[in-house]
Amino acid sequence: MAIIIILLFVIGYMSITLEHPLKLDKTVPALLMAAIMWAFLSFGFNNGWLSIIDGHNHVYNMNIGDAEANHEGFLENLMHHFGKTAEILIFLIGAMTIVEIIDLHRGFDVIKNRINTTNKVKLLWTLGLIAFFLSAIIDNLTTTIVLITLLRKLISKREQRIWYASLIVIAANAGGAWSPIGDVTTTMLWIDNKVSAIGLTEYVIAPAVLCFVVPFFIASKLKPFQGSTERKIFGINEESERLLSSKKILFVGLGAIVFVPIFKIITGLPPYVGMMFSLGFVWLFSEYVTPYENFNKNDKHLYSGHKALTKIEFSSILFFLGILMGVAALESMVFGQINGTDTGTLRYAAESLSNAVPNMDVVVILLGILSSVIDNVPLVAASMGMYSYEMDHPIWHFIAYSAGTGGSMLIIGSAAGVAAMGMEKIDFIWYLKRITWLAFAGFISGALCFIFIEHYIR
C-alpha cells in the first residue's frame, strides 16, 4: 500500500509543476498532497511508519500492537516534522516582513539612484554585482524583483531589457547560494544544521563567484551588450529623496538580517529566534523613525510593520508548508530494509541512487540540472531526508550550490526566474536559445571549482 502514498506525492508534484497550464496556484495541490498523505499514513495504509525523533529510529504499525500508544507516537512524530517546518516558515515570514518594511520606506531606491552609467557593459556588471551581493542578504527572489523594477527606469526597449533581466536571474541565484539567508534551500540546510553560516560561505563563495562571473564575462562580449543605452532615465525619485527614513531603514533592515547568523553563533539558538529579534528591532525602529519633516501621524500606518505584513506573499509560505510536510510524510513512511533495518522511502531511494551512480559529485550535479525543471525546495528537502552526513560535510555545501544555481538554466527553474518571466514576459524558448548555455557555462564552472577545492585543497 506504500505505493499509494508515493503515487499521491507524484500526482501532487506533477500538479505543482503544471501550475501554469492548469491555471491553479501551486499552493493548492501542495496543501492537499501533504494532508492526504499524512491521513493515509494515520489510517495504516503502509507496513508501518518511521519515527526519527532525536535521531533514533522507531518503527510503528497502526494495525499491530497497542493502538493508543501507536497513535500517540504517530502524533508526536507529526509534531516533530511540523516543528522543523515551522522553524523555516517563521524565519521566512520574518525576513519577508523586514524586506517589505524597507520597501515601504523606499529604502531600495537609495541603491537605484546611485547608478549613473549608460555604457551597456558597465551597466551589466553594475547590476550583476548588486544582484550577487544583495541576494545574499535579502534573497534572490526579492533582489530580482527590485532590480527589474529598476531596469524599467533605465532601459526603455524591452528587447534590450530582457537580456539584462535574464543575466540578473543568474547573478541573483549565484549570490543566494553562498549565504544561509540568500535562498530558501540554503536557509533549510542551515536551520536543519546541515551547514553552518561560516562553512557555507567559506566553501561555496568561490564556486558561486565563478557561476556569476563566467556568464557575465561571455555576455559582455555579445552584441546585445555593446555600445550605450539609447537614453538615460536615471532620474532621482523625488519621493524617495524626500523620505528621511530611506537610508536609515535600508541600513538598519539589512544590518538586522545580517545579524541573524551572528545571533545564532553568539547564543546557539535556532535561526528563527534571531530572525524574531531582528524583525522586532526593525519594526520598533520603523515605529519611531520620521519619514518626512512635516510628518502627519495619521499616515503612520502607511510605513508600519502592519502594512508590511499585508504585502507578504503568504501563498508562498503555505506552499512551503505543504511541500515540506509532504516530503516529511515520505521520510516517515517505511518502504524497505537496508542491511536488515527498516528504513524510510527517501533513505531507501538514496541507497538505490548511490548504487546506480556511486560518484556523489555526479549525483549532486544531476540534482542541480534537475532543479532547472523541478522546484529546488522539494529536491533539497528530499536530499535532507535521504542523506545523513555530518554538519558541513562537502556534500551539503555542494547540494546548496547546485540546487541554488542549477535553476538558472531554465527561466522556470527558480523563483527568481519565474518572477523575471512574469515581469518582463520573457519567452521560455527565447531564454532556452540565448541564456541557457550561458547559465550552464557558469553552473559547470562553479561545480568543477567546487570539486577541485573539495579534492585538492580542502
Coordinates of C-alpha atoms in Angstrom, one line a residue:
M1 CA 0.0 0.0 0.0
A2 CA 3.1 2.3 0.2
I3 CA 2.8 2.8 -3.5
I4 CA -0.5 4.7 -2.9
I5 CA 1.2 7.3 -0.8
I6 CA 4.1 7.6 -3.3
L7 CA 1.6 8.0 -6.1
L8 CA -0.2 10.7 -4.1
F9 CA 3.1 12.6 -3.9
V10 CA 3.8 12.1 -7.6
I11 CA 0.3 13.4 -8.6
G12 CA 0.7 16.4 -6.2
Y13 CA 4.1 17.2 -7.5
M14 CA 3.0 17.0 -11.2
S15 CA 0.2 19.4 -10.3
I16 CA 2.7 21.8 -8.8
T17 CA 5.0 21.7 -11.9
L18 CA 2.0 22.2 -14.2
E19 CA 0.8 25.2 -12.3
H20 CA 0.6 27.5 -15.4
P21 CA -1.1 25.0 -17.8
L22 CA -3.6 24.0 -15.1
K23 CA -4.1 27.7 -14.1
L24 CA -4.1 26.5 -10.5
D25 CA -1.9 28.1 -7.8
K26 CA 0.7 25.5 -6.7
T27 CA -0.2 26.1 -3.1
V28 CA -3.5 24.2 -3.6
P29 CA -2.0 20.8 -4.7
A30 CA 0.9 21.2 -2.2
L31 CA -1.5 21.5 0.8
L32 CA -3.9 18.8 -0.4
M33 CA -1.0 16.4 -1.1
A34 CA 0.5 16.8 2.3
A35 CA -2.8 16.5 4.2
I36 CA -3.9 13.4 2.3
M37 CA -0.5 11.7 2.6
W38 CA -0.5 12.1 6.4
A39 CA -4.1 11.0 6.5
F40 CA -3.3 7.8 4.7
L41 CA -0.3 7.2 7.0
S42 CA -2.6 7.6 10.0
F43 CA -5.1 5.1 8.5
G44 CA -2.3 2.5 8.3
F45 CA -2.0 2.4 4.5
N46 CA 1.5 1.1 4.9
N47 CA 3.5 -1.6 6.6
G48 CA 4.5 1.0 9.2
W49 CA 5.9 4.4 9.7
L50 CA 9.2 5.6 10.9
S51 CA 9.8 8.0 13.8
I52 CA 13.2 9.7 13.8
I53 CA 12.8 11.9 16.8
D54 CA 16.1 12.6 18.5
G55 CA 17.9 10.7 15.7
H56 CA 16.6 7.3 16.9
N57 CA 14.6 5.2 14.5
H58 CA 11.3 3.7 15.9
V59 CA 9.1 1.7 13.6
Y60 CA 5.4 1.6 14.4
N61 CA 2.4 -0.1 12.7
M62 CA -1.1 1.3 13.3
N63 CA -2.5 -2.2 12.9
I64 CA -0.2 -4.1 15.2
G65 CA 0.3 -3.7 19.0
D66 CA -1.2 -1.0 21.3
A67 CA -3.3 1.2 19.1
E68 CA -3.4 4.1 21.6
A69 CA 0.4 4.0 22.0
N70 CA 0.9 3.9 18.3
H71 CA -1.4 6.8 17.7
E72 CA 0.3 8.9 20.4
G73 CA 3.7 8.1 18.8
F74 CA 2.3 9.0 15.4
L75 CA 1.1 12.4 16.6
E76 CA 4.4 13.0 18.3
N77 CA 6.3 12.3 15.0
L78 CA 3.9 14.5 13.1
M79 CA 4.5 17.4 15.5
H80 CA 8.3 16.8 15.2
H81 CA 8.2 17.3 11.5
F82 CA 5.7 20.2 11.8
G83 CA 8.0 21.9 14.3
K84 CA 11.0 21.6 11.9
T85 CA 8.9 23.0 9.1
A86 CA 7.6 25.9 11.3
E87 CA 11.1 27.0 12.1
I88 CA 11.7 27.6 8.3
L89 CA 8.3 29.3 7.8
I90 CA 8.8 31.7 10.8
F91 CA 12.2 32.5 9.6
L92 CA 10.9 33.3 6.1
I93 CA 8.0 35.4 7.4
G94 CA 10.4 37.5 9.5
A95 CA 12.8 38.0 6.6
M96 CA 10.0 38.9 4.2
T97 CA 8.5 41.4 6.6
I98 CA 11.8 43.2 7.1
V99 CA 12.3 43.5 3.3
E100 CA 8.7 44.9 3.0
I101 CA 9.4 47.5 5.7
I102 CA 12.5 48.6 3.8
D103 CA 10.5 48.8 0.6
L104 CA 7.7 50.8 2.3
H105 CA 10.2 53.5 3.2
R106 CA 11.7 53.4 -0.3
G107 CA 15.0 52.1 1.1
F108 CA 15.9 50.3 -2.1
D109 CA 15.6 53.5 -4.1
V110 CA 18.8 54.6 -2.3
I111 CA 20.6 51.9 -4.3
K112 CA 18.8 52.6 -7.5
N113 CA 19.6 56.3 -7.5
R114 CA 23.3 55.6 -7.4
I115 CA 23.5 54.0 -10.8
N116 CA 24.6 56.7 -13.3
T117 CA 26.2 54.9 -16.3
T118 CA 24.8 54.5 -19.9
N119 CA 27.6 52.1 -21.0
K120 CA 25.9 48.7 -21.6
V121 CA 28.8 46.6 -20.3
K122 CA 29.3 48.7 -17.2
L123 CA 25.6 48.7 -16.6
L124 CA 25.6 44.9 -16.9
W125 CA 28.4 44.4 -14.4
T126 CA 26.9 47.0 -12.0
L127 CA 23.6 45.3 -11.9
G128 CA 25.2 41.9 -11.7
L129 CA 27.4 42.9 -8.7
I130 CA 24.4 44.4 -6.9
A131 CA 22.3 41.3 -7.6
F132 CA 25.1 38.9 -6.5
F133 CA 25.7 40.6 -3.1
L134 CA 22.2 41.9 -2.4
S135 CA 20.7 38.5 -2.9
A136 CA 23.0 37.1 -0.3
I137 CA 21.2 39.3 2.2
I138 CA 17.6 39.8 1.1
D139 CA 17.2 36.5 -1.0
N140 CA 17.4 36.0 -4.8
L141 CA 13.7 36.5 -5.5
T142 CA 13.4 39.9 -3.8
T143 CA 16.6 41.1 -5.4
T144 CA 15.4 40.1 -8.9
I145 CA 12.1 42.0 -8.4
V146 CA 13.9 45.1 -7.1
L147 CA 16.4 45.2 -9.9
I148 CA 14.0 44.5 -12.7
T149 CA 11.8 47.4 -11.4
L150 CA 15.0 49.5 -11.7
L151 CA 15.6 48.2 -15.2
R152 CA 12.4 49.7 -16.4
K153 CA 13.7 53.1 -15.4
L154 CA 17.0 52.6 -17.1
I155 CA 16.2 50.9 -20.4
S156 CA 13.1 51.7 -22.5
K157 CA 13.3 48.9 -25.1
R158 CA 12.0 45.6 -23.9
E159 CA 14.2 43.7 -26.4
Q160 CA 17.3 45.1 -24.6
R161 CA 15.8 44.9 -21.1
I162 CA 15.1 41.1 -21.2
W163 CA 18.8 40.4 -21.8
Y164 CA 19.7 42.3 -18.6
A165 CA 16.8 40.7 -16.7
S166 CA 17.9 37.2 -17.6
L167 CA 21.5 37.8 -16.5
I168 CA 20.2 39.3 -13.3
V169 CA 18.5 36.0 -12.6
I170 CA 21.8 34.2 -13.0
A171 CA 23.6 36.6 -10.7
A172 CA 20.9 36.6 -8.0
N173 CA 20.7 32.8 -7.9
A174 CA 24.5 32.6 -7.7
G175 CA 24.6 35.2 -4.9
G176 CA 21.9 33.4 -2.9
A177 CA 23.7 30.1 -3.0
W178 CA 26.6 31.0 -0.7
S179 CA 24.6 32.7 2.0
P180 CA 22.4 30.9 4.6
I181 CA 19.8 33.7 4.2
G182 CA 20.1 34.1 0.4
D183 CA 17.8 31.3 -0.8
V184 CA 15.1 29.1 0.7
T185 CA 17.2 26.0 0.1
T186 CA 20.3 27.3 1.9
T187 CA 18.0 28.5 4.8
M188 CA 16.6 25.0 5.0
L189 CA 20.0 23.4 5.2
W190 CA 21.2 25.9 7.8
I191 CA 18.2 25.6 10.0
D192 CA 18.4 21.8 9.9
N193 CA 22.0 22.0 11.0
K194 CA 23.3 20.5 7.7
V195 CA 25.6 23.6 7.1
S196 CA 26.9 26.4 9.3
A197 CA 26.8 30.0 8.1
I198 CA 30.6 30.2 8.1
G199 CA 31.1 26.9 6.5
L200 CA 28.6 27.5 3.7
T201 CA 30.2 30.9 2.9
E202 CA 33.7 29.7 3.1
Y203 CA 33.3 26.8 0.7
V204 CA 30.6 27.9 -1.7
I205 CA 31.5 31.6 -2.3
A206 CA 34.3 30.8 -4.8
P207 CA 32.2 28.4 -7.0
A208 CA 29.3 31.0 -6.7
V209 CA 31.6 33.8 -7.9
L210 CA 32.6 31.7 -10.9
C211 CA 28.9 30.8 -11.6
F212 CA 28.3 34.6 -11.8
V213 CA 31.4 35.9 -13.5
V214 CA 31.7 33.3 -16.3
P215 CA 28.3 34.0 -18.0
F216 CA 28.7 37.8 -17.4
F217 CA 32.2 37.8 -19.0
I218 CA 30.9 35.9 -22.0
A219 CA 27.8 38.1 -22.2
S220 CA 29.8 41.3 -22.1
K221 CA 31.3 40.2 -25.5
L222 CA 28.0 39.6 -27.1
K223 CA 26.3 42.1 -29.5
P224 CA 23.3 43.0 -27.2
F225 CA 25.7 44.5 -24.6
Q226 CA 27.8 46.6 -27.0
G227 CA 27.5 50.4 -27.1
S228 CA 25.4 52.6 -24.9
T229 CA 21.8 52.7 -23.8
E230 CA 19.7 54.9 -26.0
R231 CA 18.7 57.3 -23.3
K232 CA 19.5 57.9 -19.7
I233 CA 16.5 57.6 -17.5
F234 CA 18.2 57.6 -14.1
G235 CA 16.1 60.4 -12.6
I236 CA 16.2 60.7 -8.9
N237 CA 12.9 59.5 -7.4
E238 CA 11.6 62.7 -5.6
E239 CA 9.5 60.9 -3.1
S240 CA 12.4 58.6 -2.0
E241 CA 14.7 61.7 -1.7
R242 CA 12.1 63.4 0.5
L243 CA 11.8 60.4 2.7
L244 CA 14.1 60.9 5.6
S245 CA 13.8 57.3 6.6
S246 CA 15.0 55.7 3.4
K247 CA 18.7 55.4 4.2
K248 CA 18.1 54.7 7.9
I249 CA 15.7 51.8 7.2
L250 CA 17.8 50.4 4.5
F251 CA 20.9 50.1 6.7
V252 CA 19.0 49.1 9.8
G253 CA 17.0 46.4 7.9
L254 CA 19.9 44.9 6.0
G255 CA 22.0 45.0 9.2
A256 CA 19.3 43.2 11.1
I257 CA 19.1 40.4 8.6
V258 CA 22.9 40.0 8.5
F259 CA 22.9 39.9 12.3
V260 CA 20.8 36.7 12.4
P261 CA 23.7 34.3 11.7
I262 CA 25.8 36.3 14.3
F263 CA 22.9 35.9 16.8
K264 CA 22.9 32.1 16.3
I265 CA 26.7 31.9 16.8
I266 CA 26.6 34.0 20.0
T267 CA 23.6 32.3 21.6
G268 CA 23.5 28.9 20.0
L269 CA 19.7 29.3 19.5
P270 CA 17.9 28.3 16.3
P271 CA 18.0 30.9 13.4
Y272 CA 14.3 31.7 13.7
V273 CA 14.8 33.1 17.2
G274 CA 17.4 35.5 15.8
M275 CA 15.0 36.5 13.0
M276 CA 12.3 37.2 15.6
F277 CA 14.7 39.5 17.4
S278 CA 15.7 41.3 14.1
L279 CA 12.1 41.7 13.0
G280 CA 11.1 43.1 16.4
F281 CA 14.0 45.6 16.3
V282 CA 13.4 46.8 12.7
W283 CA 9.6 47.1 13.4
L284 CA 10.4 49.1 16.6
F285 CA 12.7 51.3 14.7
S286 CA 10.2 51.9 11.9
E287 CA 7.6 53.0 14.5
Y288 CA 9.7 55.9 15.7
V289 CA 11.7 57.0 12.6
T290 CA 10.2 60.0 10.9
P291 CA 9.6 59.6 7.1
Y292 CA 9.0 63.3 6.4
E293 CA 9.9 66.6 8.1
N294 CA 6.3 67.5 8.4
F295 CA 5.0 64.0 9.0
N296 CA 1.3 63.5 9.7
K297 CA 0.9 60.9 12.3
N298 CA -2.4 59.8 10.6
D299 CA -0.2 58.4 7.8
K300 CA 1.9 56.3 10.1
H301 CA 0.1 53.1 9.1
L302 CA 1.5 53.5 5.5
Y303 CA 5.0 52.8 6.8
S304 CA 4.3 50.4 9.7
G305 CA 5.0 46.7 10.2
H306 CA 1.3 46.1 9.9
K307 CA 1.3 47.4 6.4
A308 CA 4.4 45.3 5.5
L309 CA 2.6 42.1 6.7
T310 CA -0.3 42.8 4.2
K311 CA 2.2 42.8 1.4
I312 CA 3.8 39.4 2.2
E313 CA 3.0 36.6 -0.3
F314 CA 1.6 34.2 2.2
S315 CA 0.6 31.8 -0.6
S316 CA 4.4 31.0 -0.9
I317 CA 4.6 30.4 2.8
L318 CA 1.7 27.9 2.6
F319 CA 3.3 26.3 -0.4
F320 CA 6.4 25.6 1.6
L321 CA 4.3 24.2 4.4
G322 CA 2.6 21.8 2.0
I323 CA 5.7 20.6 0.1
L324 CA 7.9 20.2 3.2
M325 CA 5.2 18.3 5.1
G326 CA 4.6 16.1 2.0
V327 CA 8.3 15.3 1.9
A328 CA 8.2 14.6 5.6
A329 CA 5.5 12.0 5.1
L330 CA 7.7 10.2 2.5
E331 CA 10.6 10.4 5.0
S332 CA 8.4 8.8 7.7
M333 CA 7.0 6.0 5.6
V334 CA 8.7 2.7 5.8
F335 CA 9.5 1.4 2.3
G336 CA 12.1 -1.3 2.7
Q337 CA 15.1 -2.6 4.5
I338 CA 18.8 -1.7 4.3
N339 CA 21.1 -4.2 6.0
G340 CA 18.2 -5.8 7.7
T341 CA 16.9 -2.5 9.2
D342 CA 13.6 -0.9 8.2
T343 CA 14.2 2.5 6.5
G344 CA 12.1 5.3 5.2
T345 CA 11.3 6.0 1.5
L346 CA 13.8 8.8 1.0
R347 CA 16.7 6.9 2.6
Y348 CA 15.9 3.8 0.6
A349 CA 15.9 6.0 -2.6
A350 CA 19.3 7.4 -1.6
E351 CA 20.8 4.0 -1.2
S352 CA 19.4 2.9 -4.6
L353 CA 20.7 6.0 -6.3
S354 CA 24.1 5.6 -4.7
N355 CA 24.3 2.0 -6.0
A356 CA 23.3 3.2 -9.5
V357 CA 25.6 6.2 -9.5
P358 CA 28.4 5.6 -7.0
N359 CA 30.0 9.0 -7.6
M360 CA 28.2 11.6 -5.3
D361 CA 29.7 14.5 -7.2
V362 CA 27.9 13.3 -10.3
V363 CA 24.7 12.8 -8.3
V364 CA 24.7 16.3 -7.0
I365 CA 25.5 17.8 -10.4
L366 CA 22.5 15.9 -11.8
L367 CA 20.4 17.3 -8.9
G368 CA 21.4 20.8 -9.9
I369 CA 20.4 20.2 -13.6
L370 CA 17.2 18.6 -12.4
S371 CA 16.4 21.7 -10.3
S372 CA 16.0 23.7 -13.5
V373 CA 13.0 21.6 -14.3
I374 CA 11.7 20.7 -10.8
D375 CA 11.4 23.1 -7.9
N376 CA 14.6 23.1 -5.8
V377 CA 12.8 23.3 -2.5
P378 CA 11.4 19.7 -2.5
L379 CA 14.6 18.4 -4.1
V380 CA 16.7 19.8 -1.2
A381 CA 14.0 18.7 1.3
A382 CA 14.2 15.2 -0.1
S383 CA 18.0 15.2 0.0
M384 CA 17.9 16.2 3.6
G385 CA 15.9 13.1 4.3
M386 CA 17.9 10.9 2.1
Y387 CA 21.4 11.5 3.5
S388 CA 22.8 11.6 7.0
Y389 CA 26.2 13.3 6.5
E390 CA 27.5 15.3 9.4
M391 CA 27.2 19.1 9.6
D392 CA 29.3 21.0 7.0
H393 CA 30.1 17.8 5.0
P394 CA 31.2 18.8 1.4
I395 CA 28.1 17.1 0.0
W396 CA 25.8 19.6 1.8
H397 CA 27.8 22.5 0.5
F398 CA 27.7 21.1 -3.0
I399 CA 23.9 20.5 -2.7
A400 CA 23.5 24.1 -1.6
Y401 CA 25.5 25.3 -4.6
S402 CA 23.9 23.0 -7.2
A403 CA 20.3 23.4 -6.1
G404 CA 20.7 27.2 -5.8
T405 CA 22.3 27.8 -9.2
G406 CA 21.1 25.0 -11.3
G407 CA 17.7 26.6 -11.6
S408 CA 19.2 29.4 -13.7
M409 CA 19.4 27.1 -16.7
L410 CA 15.7 27.5 -17.4
I411 CA 13.6 30.5 -16.9
I412 CA 11.1 28.4 -14.9
G413 CA 13.8 26.8 -12.9
S414 CA 13.9 29.2 -10.0
A415 CA 11.6 31.6 -8.1
A416 CA 13.8 34.5 -9.4
G417 CA 13.4 33.3 -13.0
V418 CA 9.6 32.9 -12.7
A419 CA 9.4 36.5 -11.3
A420 CA 11.5 37.8 -14.2
M421 CA 9.4 35.8 -16.7
G422 CA 6.2 37.4 -15.3
M423 CA 7.5 40.9 -15.0
E424 CA 9.1 41.1 -18.5
K425 CA 7.1 38.4 -20.3
I426 CA 10.3 36.5 -21.1
D427 CA 9.6 33.7 -23.6
F428 CA 10.6 30.2 -22.5
I429 CA 12.1 29.3 -25.9
W430 CA 13.9 32.7 -26.2
Y431 CA 15.6 32.1 -22.8
L432 CA 16.4 28.4 -23.8
K433 CA 18.1 29.5 -27.0
R434 CA 20.0 32.6 -25.7
I435 CA 20.6 32.3 -22.0
T436 CA 20.6 28.6 -21.0
W437 CA 24.1 28.0 -22.4
L438 CA 25.4 31.0 -20.5
A439 CA 23.8 29.7 -17.3
F440 CA 25.2 26.2 -17.9
A441 CA 28.7 27.6 -18.5
G442 CA 28.5 29.3 -15.2
F443 CA 27.0 26.4 -13.4
I444 CA 29.5 23.8 -14.6
S445 CA 32.4 26.2 -14.0
G446 CA 31.4 26.6 -10.4
A447 CA 30.8 22.9 -10.0
L448 CA 34.2 22.0 -11.3
C449 CA 35.7 24.6 -9.0
F450 CA 33.9 23.1 -6.0
I451 CA 35.1 19.6 -6.9
F452 CA 38.7 20.9 -7.3
I453 CA 38.6 22.6 -3.9
E454 CA 37.0 19.5 -2.3
H455 CA 39.5 17.0 -3.5
Y456 CA 42.8 19.0 -3.7
I457 CA 42.5 21.9 -1.3
R458 CA 40.0 21.2 1.5

